[in-house]
Structure formats: structure tokens, C-alpha cells
CSV table of C-alpha atoms in Angstrom, one decimal:
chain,number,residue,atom,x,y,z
A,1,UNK,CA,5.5,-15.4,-9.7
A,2,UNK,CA,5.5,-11.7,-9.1
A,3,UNK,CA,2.7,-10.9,-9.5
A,4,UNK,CA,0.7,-13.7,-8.2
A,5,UNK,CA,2.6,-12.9,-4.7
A,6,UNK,CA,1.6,-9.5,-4.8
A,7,UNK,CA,-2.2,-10.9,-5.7
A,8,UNK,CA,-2.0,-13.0,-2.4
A,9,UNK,CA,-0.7,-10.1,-0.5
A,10,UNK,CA,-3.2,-7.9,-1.8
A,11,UNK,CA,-6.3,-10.3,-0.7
A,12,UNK,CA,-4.0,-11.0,2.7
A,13,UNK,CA,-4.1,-7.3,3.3
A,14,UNK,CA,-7.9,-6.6,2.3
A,15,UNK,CA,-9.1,-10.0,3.8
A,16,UNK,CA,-7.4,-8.9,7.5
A,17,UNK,CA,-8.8,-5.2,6.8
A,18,UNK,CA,-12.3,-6.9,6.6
A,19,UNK,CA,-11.5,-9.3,9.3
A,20,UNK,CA,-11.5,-6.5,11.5
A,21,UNK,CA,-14.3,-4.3,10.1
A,22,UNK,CA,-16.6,-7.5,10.9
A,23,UNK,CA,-15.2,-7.6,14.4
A,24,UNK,CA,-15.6,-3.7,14.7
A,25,UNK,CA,-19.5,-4.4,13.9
A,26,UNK,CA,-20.4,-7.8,14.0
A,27,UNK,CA,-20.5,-10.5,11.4
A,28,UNK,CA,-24.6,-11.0,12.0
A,29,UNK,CA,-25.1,-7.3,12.4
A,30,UNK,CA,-23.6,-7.2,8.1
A,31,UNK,CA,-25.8,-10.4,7.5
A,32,UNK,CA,-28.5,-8.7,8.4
A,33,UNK,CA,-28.2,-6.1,7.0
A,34,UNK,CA,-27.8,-7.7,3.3
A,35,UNK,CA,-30.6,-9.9,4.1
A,36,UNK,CA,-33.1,-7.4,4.2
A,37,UNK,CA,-32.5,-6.2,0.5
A,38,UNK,CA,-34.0,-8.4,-2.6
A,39,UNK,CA,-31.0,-10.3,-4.3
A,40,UNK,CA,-31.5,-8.3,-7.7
A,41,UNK,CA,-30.9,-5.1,-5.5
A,42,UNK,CA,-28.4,-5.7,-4.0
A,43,UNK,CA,-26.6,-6.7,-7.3
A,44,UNK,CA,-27.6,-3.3,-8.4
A,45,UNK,CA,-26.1,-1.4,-5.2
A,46,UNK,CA,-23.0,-3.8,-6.0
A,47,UNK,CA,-22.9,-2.6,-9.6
A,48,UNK,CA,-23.0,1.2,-8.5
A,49,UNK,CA,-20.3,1.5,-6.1
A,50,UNK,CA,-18.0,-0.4,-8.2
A,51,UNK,CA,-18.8,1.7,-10.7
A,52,UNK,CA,-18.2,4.9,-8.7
A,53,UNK,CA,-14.7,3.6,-8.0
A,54,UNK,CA,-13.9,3.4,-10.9
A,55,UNK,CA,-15.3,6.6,-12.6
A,56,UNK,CA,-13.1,8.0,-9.7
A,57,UNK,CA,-10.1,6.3,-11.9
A,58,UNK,CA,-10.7,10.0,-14.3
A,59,UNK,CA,-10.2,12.3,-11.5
A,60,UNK,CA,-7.3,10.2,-10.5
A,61,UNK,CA,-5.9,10.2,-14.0
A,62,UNK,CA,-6.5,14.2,-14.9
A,63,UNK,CA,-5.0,15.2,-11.5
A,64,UNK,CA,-1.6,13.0,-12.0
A,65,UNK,CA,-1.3,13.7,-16.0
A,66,UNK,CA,1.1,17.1,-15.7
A,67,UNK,CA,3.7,14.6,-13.6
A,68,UNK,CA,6.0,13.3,-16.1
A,69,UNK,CA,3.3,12.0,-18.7
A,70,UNK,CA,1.0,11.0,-15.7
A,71,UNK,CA,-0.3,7.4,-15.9
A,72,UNK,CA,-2.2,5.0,-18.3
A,73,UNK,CA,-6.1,4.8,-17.8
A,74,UNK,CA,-6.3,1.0,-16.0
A,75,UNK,CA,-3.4,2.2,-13.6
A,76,UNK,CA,-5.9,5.4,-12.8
A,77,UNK,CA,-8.2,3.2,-12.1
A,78,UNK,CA,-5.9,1.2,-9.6
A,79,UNK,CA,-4.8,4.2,-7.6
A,80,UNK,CA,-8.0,5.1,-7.4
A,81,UNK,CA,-9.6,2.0,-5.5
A,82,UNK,CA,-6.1,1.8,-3.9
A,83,UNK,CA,-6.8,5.3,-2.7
A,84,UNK,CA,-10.5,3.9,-1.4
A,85,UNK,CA,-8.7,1.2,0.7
A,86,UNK,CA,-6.3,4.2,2.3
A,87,UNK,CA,-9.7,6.4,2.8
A,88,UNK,CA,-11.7,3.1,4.5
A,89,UNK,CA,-8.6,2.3,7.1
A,90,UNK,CA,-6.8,5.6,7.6
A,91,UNK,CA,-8.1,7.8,10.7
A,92,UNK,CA,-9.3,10.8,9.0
A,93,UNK,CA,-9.9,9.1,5.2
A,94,UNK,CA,-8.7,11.7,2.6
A,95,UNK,CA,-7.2,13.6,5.0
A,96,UNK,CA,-4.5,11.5,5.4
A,97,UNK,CA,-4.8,8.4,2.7
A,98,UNK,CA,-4.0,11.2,0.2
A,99,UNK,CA,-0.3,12.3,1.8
A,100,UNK,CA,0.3,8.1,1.7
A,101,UNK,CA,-1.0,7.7,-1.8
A,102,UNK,CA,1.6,10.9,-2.8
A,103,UNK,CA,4.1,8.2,-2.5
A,104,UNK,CA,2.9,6.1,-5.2
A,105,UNK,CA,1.9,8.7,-7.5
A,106,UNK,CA,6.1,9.9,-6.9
A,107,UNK,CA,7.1,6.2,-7.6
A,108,UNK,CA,5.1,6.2,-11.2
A,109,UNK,CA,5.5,9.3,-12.4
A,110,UNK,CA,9.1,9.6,-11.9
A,111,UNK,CA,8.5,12.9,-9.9
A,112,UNK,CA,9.2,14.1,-6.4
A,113,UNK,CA,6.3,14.2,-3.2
A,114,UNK,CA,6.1,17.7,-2.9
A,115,UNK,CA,4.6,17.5,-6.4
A,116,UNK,CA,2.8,14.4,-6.0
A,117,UNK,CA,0.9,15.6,-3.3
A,118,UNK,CA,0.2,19.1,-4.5
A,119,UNK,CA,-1.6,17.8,-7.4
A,120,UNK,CA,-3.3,15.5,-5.6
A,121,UNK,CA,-4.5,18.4,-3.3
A,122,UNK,CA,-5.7,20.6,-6.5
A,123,UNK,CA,-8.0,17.4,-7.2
A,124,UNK,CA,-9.5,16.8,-3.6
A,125,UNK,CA,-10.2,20.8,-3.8
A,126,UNK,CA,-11.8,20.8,-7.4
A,127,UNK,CA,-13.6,17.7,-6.8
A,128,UNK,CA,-15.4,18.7,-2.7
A,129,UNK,CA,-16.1,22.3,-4.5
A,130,UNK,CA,-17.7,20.7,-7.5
A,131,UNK,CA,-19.8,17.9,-5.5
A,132,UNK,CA,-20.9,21.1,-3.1
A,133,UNK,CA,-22.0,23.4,-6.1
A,134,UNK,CA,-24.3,21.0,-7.7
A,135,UNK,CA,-25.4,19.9,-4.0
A,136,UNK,CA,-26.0,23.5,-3.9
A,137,UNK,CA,-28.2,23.5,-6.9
A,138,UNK,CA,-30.2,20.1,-5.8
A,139,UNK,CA,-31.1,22.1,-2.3
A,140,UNK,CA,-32.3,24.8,-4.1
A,141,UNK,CA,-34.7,22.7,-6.3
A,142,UNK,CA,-35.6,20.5,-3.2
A,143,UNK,CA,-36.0,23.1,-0.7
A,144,UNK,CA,-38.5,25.2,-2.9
A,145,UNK,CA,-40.2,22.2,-3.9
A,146,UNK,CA,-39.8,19.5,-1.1
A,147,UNK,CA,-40.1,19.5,2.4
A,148,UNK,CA,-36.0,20.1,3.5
A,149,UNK,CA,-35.5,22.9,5.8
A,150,UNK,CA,-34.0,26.4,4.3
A,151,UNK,CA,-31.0,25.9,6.5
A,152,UNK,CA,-29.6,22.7,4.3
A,153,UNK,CA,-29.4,25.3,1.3
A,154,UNK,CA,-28.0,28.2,3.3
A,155,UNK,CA,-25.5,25.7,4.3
A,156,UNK,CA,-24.1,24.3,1.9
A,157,UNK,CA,-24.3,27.6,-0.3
A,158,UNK,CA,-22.3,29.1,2.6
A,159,UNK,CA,-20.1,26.2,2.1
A,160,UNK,CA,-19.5,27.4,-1.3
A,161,UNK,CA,-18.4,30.6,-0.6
A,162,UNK,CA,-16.1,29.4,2.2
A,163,UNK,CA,-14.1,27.0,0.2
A,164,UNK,CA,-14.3,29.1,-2.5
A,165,UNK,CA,-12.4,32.2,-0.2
A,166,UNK,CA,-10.1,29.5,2.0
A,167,UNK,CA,-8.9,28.6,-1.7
A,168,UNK,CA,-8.1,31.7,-2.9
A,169,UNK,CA,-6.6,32.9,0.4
A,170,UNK,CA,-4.1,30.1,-0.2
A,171,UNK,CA,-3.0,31.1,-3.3
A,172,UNK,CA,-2.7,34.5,-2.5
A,173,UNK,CA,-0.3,34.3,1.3
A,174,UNK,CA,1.0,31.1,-0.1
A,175,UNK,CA,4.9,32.9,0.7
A,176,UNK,CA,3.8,33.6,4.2
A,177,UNK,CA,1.9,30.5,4.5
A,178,UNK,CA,5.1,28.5,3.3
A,179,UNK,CA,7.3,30.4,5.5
A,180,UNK,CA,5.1,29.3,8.4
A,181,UNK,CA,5.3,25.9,7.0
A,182,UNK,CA,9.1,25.8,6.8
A,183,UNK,CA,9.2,26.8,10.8
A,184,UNK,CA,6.7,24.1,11.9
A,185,UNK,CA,8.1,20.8,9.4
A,186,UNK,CA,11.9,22.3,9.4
A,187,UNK,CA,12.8,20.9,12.8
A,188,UNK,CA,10.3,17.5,12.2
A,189,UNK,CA,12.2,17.0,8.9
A,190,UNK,CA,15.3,17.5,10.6
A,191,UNK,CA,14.9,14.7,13.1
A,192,UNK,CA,13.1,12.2,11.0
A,193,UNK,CA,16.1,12.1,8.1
A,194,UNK,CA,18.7,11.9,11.1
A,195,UNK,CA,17.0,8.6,11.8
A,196,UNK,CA,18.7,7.3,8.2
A,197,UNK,CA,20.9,10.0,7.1
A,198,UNK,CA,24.3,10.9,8.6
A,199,UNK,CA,23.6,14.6,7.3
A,200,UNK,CA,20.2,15.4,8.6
A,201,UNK,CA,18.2,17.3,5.8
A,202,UNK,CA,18.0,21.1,6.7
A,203,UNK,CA,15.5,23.6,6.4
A,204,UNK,CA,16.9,24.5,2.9
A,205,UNK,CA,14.7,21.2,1.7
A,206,UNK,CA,11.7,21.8,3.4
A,207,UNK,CA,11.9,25.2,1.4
A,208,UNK,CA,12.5,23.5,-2.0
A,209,UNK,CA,9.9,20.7,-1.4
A,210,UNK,CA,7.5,24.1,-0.4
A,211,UNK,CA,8.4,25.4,-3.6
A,212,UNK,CA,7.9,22.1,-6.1
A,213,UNK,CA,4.3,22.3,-4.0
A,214,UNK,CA,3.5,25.8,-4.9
A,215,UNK,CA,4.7,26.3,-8.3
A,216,UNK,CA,2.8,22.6,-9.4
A,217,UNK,CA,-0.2,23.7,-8.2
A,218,UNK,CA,-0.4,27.3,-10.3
A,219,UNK,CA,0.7,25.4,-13.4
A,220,UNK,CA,-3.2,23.9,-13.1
A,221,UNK,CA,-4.0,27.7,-14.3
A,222,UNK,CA,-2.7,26.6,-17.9
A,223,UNK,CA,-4.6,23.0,-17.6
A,224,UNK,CA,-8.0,24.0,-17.1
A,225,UNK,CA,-9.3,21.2,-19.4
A,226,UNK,CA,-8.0,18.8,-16.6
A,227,UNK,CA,-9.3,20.6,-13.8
A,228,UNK,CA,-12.5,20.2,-15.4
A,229,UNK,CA,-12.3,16.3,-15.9
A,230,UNK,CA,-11.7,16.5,-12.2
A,231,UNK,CA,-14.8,18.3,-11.6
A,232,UNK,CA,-16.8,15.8,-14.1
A,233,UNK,CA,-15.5,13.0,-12.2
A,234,UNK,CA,-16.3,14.0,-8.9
A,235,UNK,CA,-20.1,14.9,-9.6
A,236,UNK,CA,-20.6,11.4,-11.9
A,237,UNK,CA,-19.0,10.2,-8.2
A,238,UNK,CA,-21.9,12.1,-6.4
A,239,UNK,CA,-24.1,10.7,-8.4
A,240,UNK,CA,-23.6,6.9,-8.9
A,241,UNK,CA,-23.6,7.1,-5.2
A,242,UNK,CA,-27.4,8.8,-4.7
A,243,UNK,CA,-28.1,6.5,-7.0
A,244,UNK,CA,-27.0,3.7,-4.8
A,245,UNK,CA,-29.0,5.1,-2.1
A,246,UNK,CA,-32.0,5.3,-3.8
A,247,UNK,CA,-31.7,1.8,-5.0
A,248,UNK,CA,-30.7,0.7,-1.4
A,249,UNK,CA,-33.7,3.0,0.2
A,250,UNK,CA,-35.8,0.6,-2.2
A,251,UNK,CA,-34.7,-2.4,-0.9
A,252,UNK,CA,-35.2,-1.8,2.7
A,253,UNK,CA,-39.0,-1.1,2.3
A,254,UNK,CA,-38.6,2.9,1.1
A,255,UNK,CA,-41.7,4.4,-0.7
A,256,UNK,CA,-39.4,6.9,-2.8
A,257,UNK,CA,-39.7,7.6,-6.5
A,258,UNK,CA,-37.3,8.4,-9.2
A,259,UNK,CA,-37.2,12.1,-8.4
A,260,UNK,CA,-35.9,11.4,-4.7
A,261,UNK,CA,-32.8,11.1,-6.6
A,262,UNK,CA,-32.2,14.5,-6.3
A,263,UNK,CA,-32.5,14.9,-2.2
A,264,UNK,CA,-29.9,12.6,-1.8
A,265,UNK,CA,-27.5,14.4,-4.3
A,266,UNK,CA,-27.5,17.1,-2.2
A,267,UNK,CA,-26.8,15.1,0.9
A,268,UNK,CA,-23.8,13.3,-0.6
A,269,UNK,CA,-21.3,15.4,0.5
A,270,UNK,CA,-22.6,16.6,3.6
A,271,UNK,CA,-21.1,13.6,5.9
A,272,UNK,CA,-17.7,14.5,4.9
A,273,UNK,CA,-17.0,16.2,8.1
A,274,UNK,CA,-17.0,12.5,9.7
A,275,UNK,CA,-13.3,12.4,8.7
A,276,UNK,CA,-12.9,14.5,11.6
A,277,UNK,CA,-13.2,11.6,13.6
A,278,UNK,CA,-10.0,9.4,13.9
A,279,UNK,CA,-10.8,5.9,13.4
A,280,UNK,CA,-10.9,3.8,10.3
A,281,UNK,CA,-13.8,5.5,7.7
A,282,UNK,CA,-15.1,7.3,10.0
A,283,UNK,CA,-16.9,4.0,11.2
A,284,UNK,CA,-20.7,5.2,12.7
A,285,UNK,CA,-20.4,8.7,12.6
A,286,UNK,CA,-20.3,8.9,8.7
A,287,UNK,CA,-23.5,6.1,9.1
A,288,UNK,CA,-25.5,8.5,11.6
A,289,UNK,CA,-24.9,11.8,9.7
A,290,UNK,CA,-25.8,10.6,6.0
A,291,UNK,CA,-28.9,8.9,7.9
A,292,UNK,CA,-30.1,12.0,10.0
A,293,UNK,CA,-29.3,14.4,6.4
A,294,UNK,CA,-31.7,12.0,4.5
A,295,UNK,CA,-34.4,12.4,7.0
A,296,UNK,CA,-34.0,16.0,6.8
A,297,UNK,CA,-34.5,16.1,2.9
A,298,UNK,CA,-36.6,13.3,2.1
A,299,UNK,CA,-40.0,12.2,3.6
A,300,UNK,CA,-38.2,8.5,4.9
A,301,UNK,CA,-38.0,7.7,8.3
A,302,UNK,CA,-34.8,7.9,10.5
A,303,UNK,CA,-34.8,4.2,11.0
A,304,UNK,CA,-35.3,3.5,7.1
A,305,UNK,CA,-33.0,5.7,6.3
A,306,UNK,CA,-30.3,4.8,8.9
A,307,UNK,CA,-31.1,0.6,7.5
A,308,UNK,CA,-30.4,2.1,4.1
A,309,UNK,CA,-27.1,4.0,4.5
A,310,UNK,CA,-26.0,0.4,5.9
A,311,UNK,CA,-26.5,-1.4,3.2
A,312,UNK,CA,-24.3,0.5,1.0
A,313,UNK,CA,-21.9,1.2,3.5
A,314,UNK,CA,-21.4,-2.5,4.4
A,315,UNK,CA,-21.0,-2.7,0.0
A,316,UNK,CA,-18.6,0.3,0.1
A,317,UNK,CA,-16.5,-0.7,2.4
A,318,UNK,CA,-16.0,-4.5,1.7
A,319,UNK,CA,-15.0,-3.0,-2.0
A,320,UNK,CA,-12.7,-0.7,-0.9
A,321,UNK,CA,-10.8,-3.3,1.9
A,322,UNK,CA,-10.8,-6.0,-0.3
A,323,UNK,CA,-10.4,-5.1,-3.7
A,324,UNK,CA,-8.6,-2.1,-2.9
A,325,UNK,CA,-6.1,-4.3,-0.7
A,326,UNK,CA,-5.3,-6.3,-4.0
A,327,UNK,CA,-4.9,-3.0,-5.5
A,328,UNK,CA,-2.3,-1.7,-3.3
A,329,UNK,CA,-0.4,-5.1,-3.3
A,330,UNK,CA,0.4,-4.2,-7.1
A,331,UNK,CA,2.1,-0.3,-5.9
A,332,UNK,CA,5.0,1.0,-6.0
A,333,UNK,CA,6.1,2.8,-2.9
A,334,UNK,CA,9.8,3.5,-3.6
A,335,UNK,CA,12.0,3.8,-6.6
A,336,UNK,CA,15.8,2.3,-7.3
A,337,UNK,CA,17.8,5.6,-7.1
């Protein structure tokens, strides 16, 4: 009985997060979109981006596996689209779906959120710098061989680098950086626990949540082997999605071959920075800036390219609302204590 409640709540939730995605962009406007792709295509675009959500289920698993045992394979694979429902509705996707899907990892794995959220970081880090490095490598090929500008590689090389530094300077002032911390959430955590507590937490746990943070992220120096499934995961990601590009390119009336496979690989990660924006999925923005870095790598048009990024967009995100909504339904947010 459970469990079949939870099921309805879970299609409730992802049925009124699609509700208002079609409102946002027009129920003929995602007819029309799908109507322009041969049926047997679309199945294939359908195929892919299920399957990247659930290749995304390893990362998910290798990230959470130091927390008290971690989690069993299927339930990976259930945070995983969970965490694709929190990146589809929050305003600045990973950015902040990841500090609410923390809360669940702390329920399962019997840990605390400091820690939850610290390993989750480690895997959003391994996983962007992995996807950039063998975007990296794609430019390199495509820009010697193909008609994309030399910026795209100098780019995303200097992307590299830059994550690559940011990262280590993190590590390395992590005290002063914590103490800053401390400052800025001491007075925030304060107020927020005097809401329910009649001893408002003081800065003392803001320290020793700091700590947990720290010290579970340097342990990842003795788990390399799971840093690496991280990595793995994240580029099969990268790549079931070019693929479902490329497939969805086809449809729309796209003269690309096999080998424009590679272009898009290297474009993958570029529309990232649309989580800047604050609204649900970075709704258009993500659209216009995968569309405009296709043009610039490949030879398709700006309107074929745009009609493609729609298509599996529109599959993306009615995945991640709906199945991902059922997914959620069946968390864990809190723990009996």
C-alpha cells in the first residue's frame, strides 16, 4: 500500500512538473517538434537518454560507496534520475539539486550532510573535468580537421587548466577557506535551527560539519579506483548524449555522417554555464547555446541545429520530470533518530 502511494505521488509530482513545462512552452510547440522526427528515431533518441540516466546510476554509485557501505546498484540508479528531476526543476540544476539530493544520500547511508554533500561535490568535479578533457581532445581533432574556429579548443583547453588550478587551490586554503565559511553560514545556521530548536546550533557545528566536508573529500586520495568510475561514467554520459544528437540531427533533415559524432562531443559540455540562469533547467538558454555551439563545429545550419537540440530536449526533460518524479516519491529525506 506503501509503495503504490509513493508510485502515485511520484507520477503526481512528475505529471504537475510536466504540466508546467508544456505551459512554459506550449503543448503544440512539443507536438511539433516530435512530429518532425521519423517514429524509429525518435524511439532511438528515447532509447539514448534513458540510457544516459542510467549509466549516470555508476557515477552515482562510485561517489556514495565510502558512506557507510554506499548503496546497492538499482538504488544508484534511482538517485540518479532522481537527481535528473532536481537538475530539470531547480533554478540553477546541479548547482543546487545536488545540496537537496545530499539529503537523501545522508538518509541511506546512515551518514551526516556535511559528508553527503562533499562526496557528491568530488563527483560533480571529477565528472565536468573528465567531460571537458576528452571535449578537449574532440576540438583538437575537429579543429585541425573540420571547419570549428581555433577559439572552441583554446577554450575549453583553457577550461582545463582553470578547473584543474580552482581545484587544487581548494584543497590547498581549504583552513582559510573554511574559516571564511564558518563567518558567512555561522550566523545563517544560527537562525534557521532557532526556528525548531530551543538551543540554536552555534558556530562550533558549522565548524564540525566544515570538518566531516574536508576530511571526506581527501579520503578520495586513497579511492582512486572510484574516482575513476566517476570519470568513466561521466564521459559514457557525454557520449550517449552526442549520440542522441546526432540521431536527432538525422531526424530533422541533417546531412551529417557517422564522424559528426565527434563535433558534438566536444560541444556537450559547453552549455553548462546555462545553470547560471535561475529558472527550471535552464529552460531556452541551455536550447540556444548547444544550438549556436553546434553551428560553430559542424557544417548544420542554425535553424537545423536549434530544431535538433529540441527534440532531445523535449525527450530529456519529459524523462527526467516524469520518471524522475516517481523516482523521488520512493526517497528517503529524513531518518527516525
Amino acid at each position: 500500500m506503501r509503495r503504490t502511494l509513493r508510485f502515485l505521488a511520484g507520477v503526481l509530482v512528475g505529471g504537475s512538473a510536466l504540466g508546467g513545462y508544456l505551459a512554459f512552452v506550449g503543448v503544440d510547440g512539443v507536438a511539433a517538434r516530435l512530429s518532425v522526427v521519423a517514429p524509429g528515431l525518435l524511439a532511438a533518441v528515447a532509447v539514448l537518454v534513458v540510457a544516459e540516466g542510467v549509466v549516470d546510476g555508476l557515477g552515482f554509485w562510485a561517489s556514495v560507496r565510502p558512506l557507510g557501505g554506499g548503496i546497492s546498484g538499482g538504488r544508484s540508479v534511482q538517485f540518479a534520475v532522481a537527481g535528473d528531476f532536481f537538475d530539470a526543476l531547480s533554478p540553477a540544476g546541479p548547482v543546487s539539486s545536488e545540496p537537496i539530493m545530499a539529503t537523501f544520500v545522508e538518509t541511506a547511508t546512515g551518514t551526516t550532510y556535511s559528508e553527503a554533500l562533499a562526496v557528491r561535490s568530488v563527483a560533480k568535479y571529477v565528472k565536468s573535468g573528465a567531460q571537458l578533457v576528452v571535449s578537449t581532445a574532440a576540438a583538437l581533432v575537429v579543429v585541425l580537421g573540420g571547419p570549428a574556429p581555433g577559439y572552441v579548443l583554446t577554450t575549453l583547453g583553457g577550461a582545463v587548466v582553470g578547473l584543474a588550478a580552482a581545484g587544487a587551490l581548494v584543497v590547498r586554503f581549504r583552513g582559510p577557506i573554511s574559516g571564511g565559511l564558518a563567518v558567512v553560514l555561522g550566523p545563517v545556521v544560527r537562525w534557521v535551527s532557532s526556528l525548531y530548536r530551543e538551543t540554536p546550533h552555534d558556530r562550533s557545528v558549522v565548524d564540525r560539519a566544515l570538518e566531516r566536508f574536508w576530511t571526506r573529500i581527501v579520503r578520495f586520495r586513497g579511492r582512486p579506483g572510484l574516482l575513476a568510475l566517476v570519470a568513466v561514467g561521466g564521459v559514457a554520459e557525454q557520449l550517449l548524449t552526442a549520440a542522441a544528437l546526432w540521431v536527432a540531427l538525422v531526424g530533422v533533415g541533417a546531412e551529417v555522417g557517422v564522424l559528426a559524432v565527434v563535433p558534438l562531443v566536444v560541444v556537450v559540455p559547453l552549455p553548462q554555464v546555462a545553470s547560471v540562469v535561475p529558472i527550471p533547467a535552464s529552460l531556452g538558454a541551455y536550447d540556444v547555446l548547444l544550438g549556436g555551439a553546434i553551428g560553430l563545429v559542424t557544417a548544420v545550419s542554425p535553424a537545423t541545429a536549434a530544431a535538433g537540440v529540441l527534440v532531445v530536449r523535449t525527450a530529456t526533460l519529459l524523462f527526467s520530470v516524469v520518471v524522475g518524479g516517481v523516482a523521488v516519491a520512493f526517497l528517503r529525506g529524513w531518518r527516525l533518530r
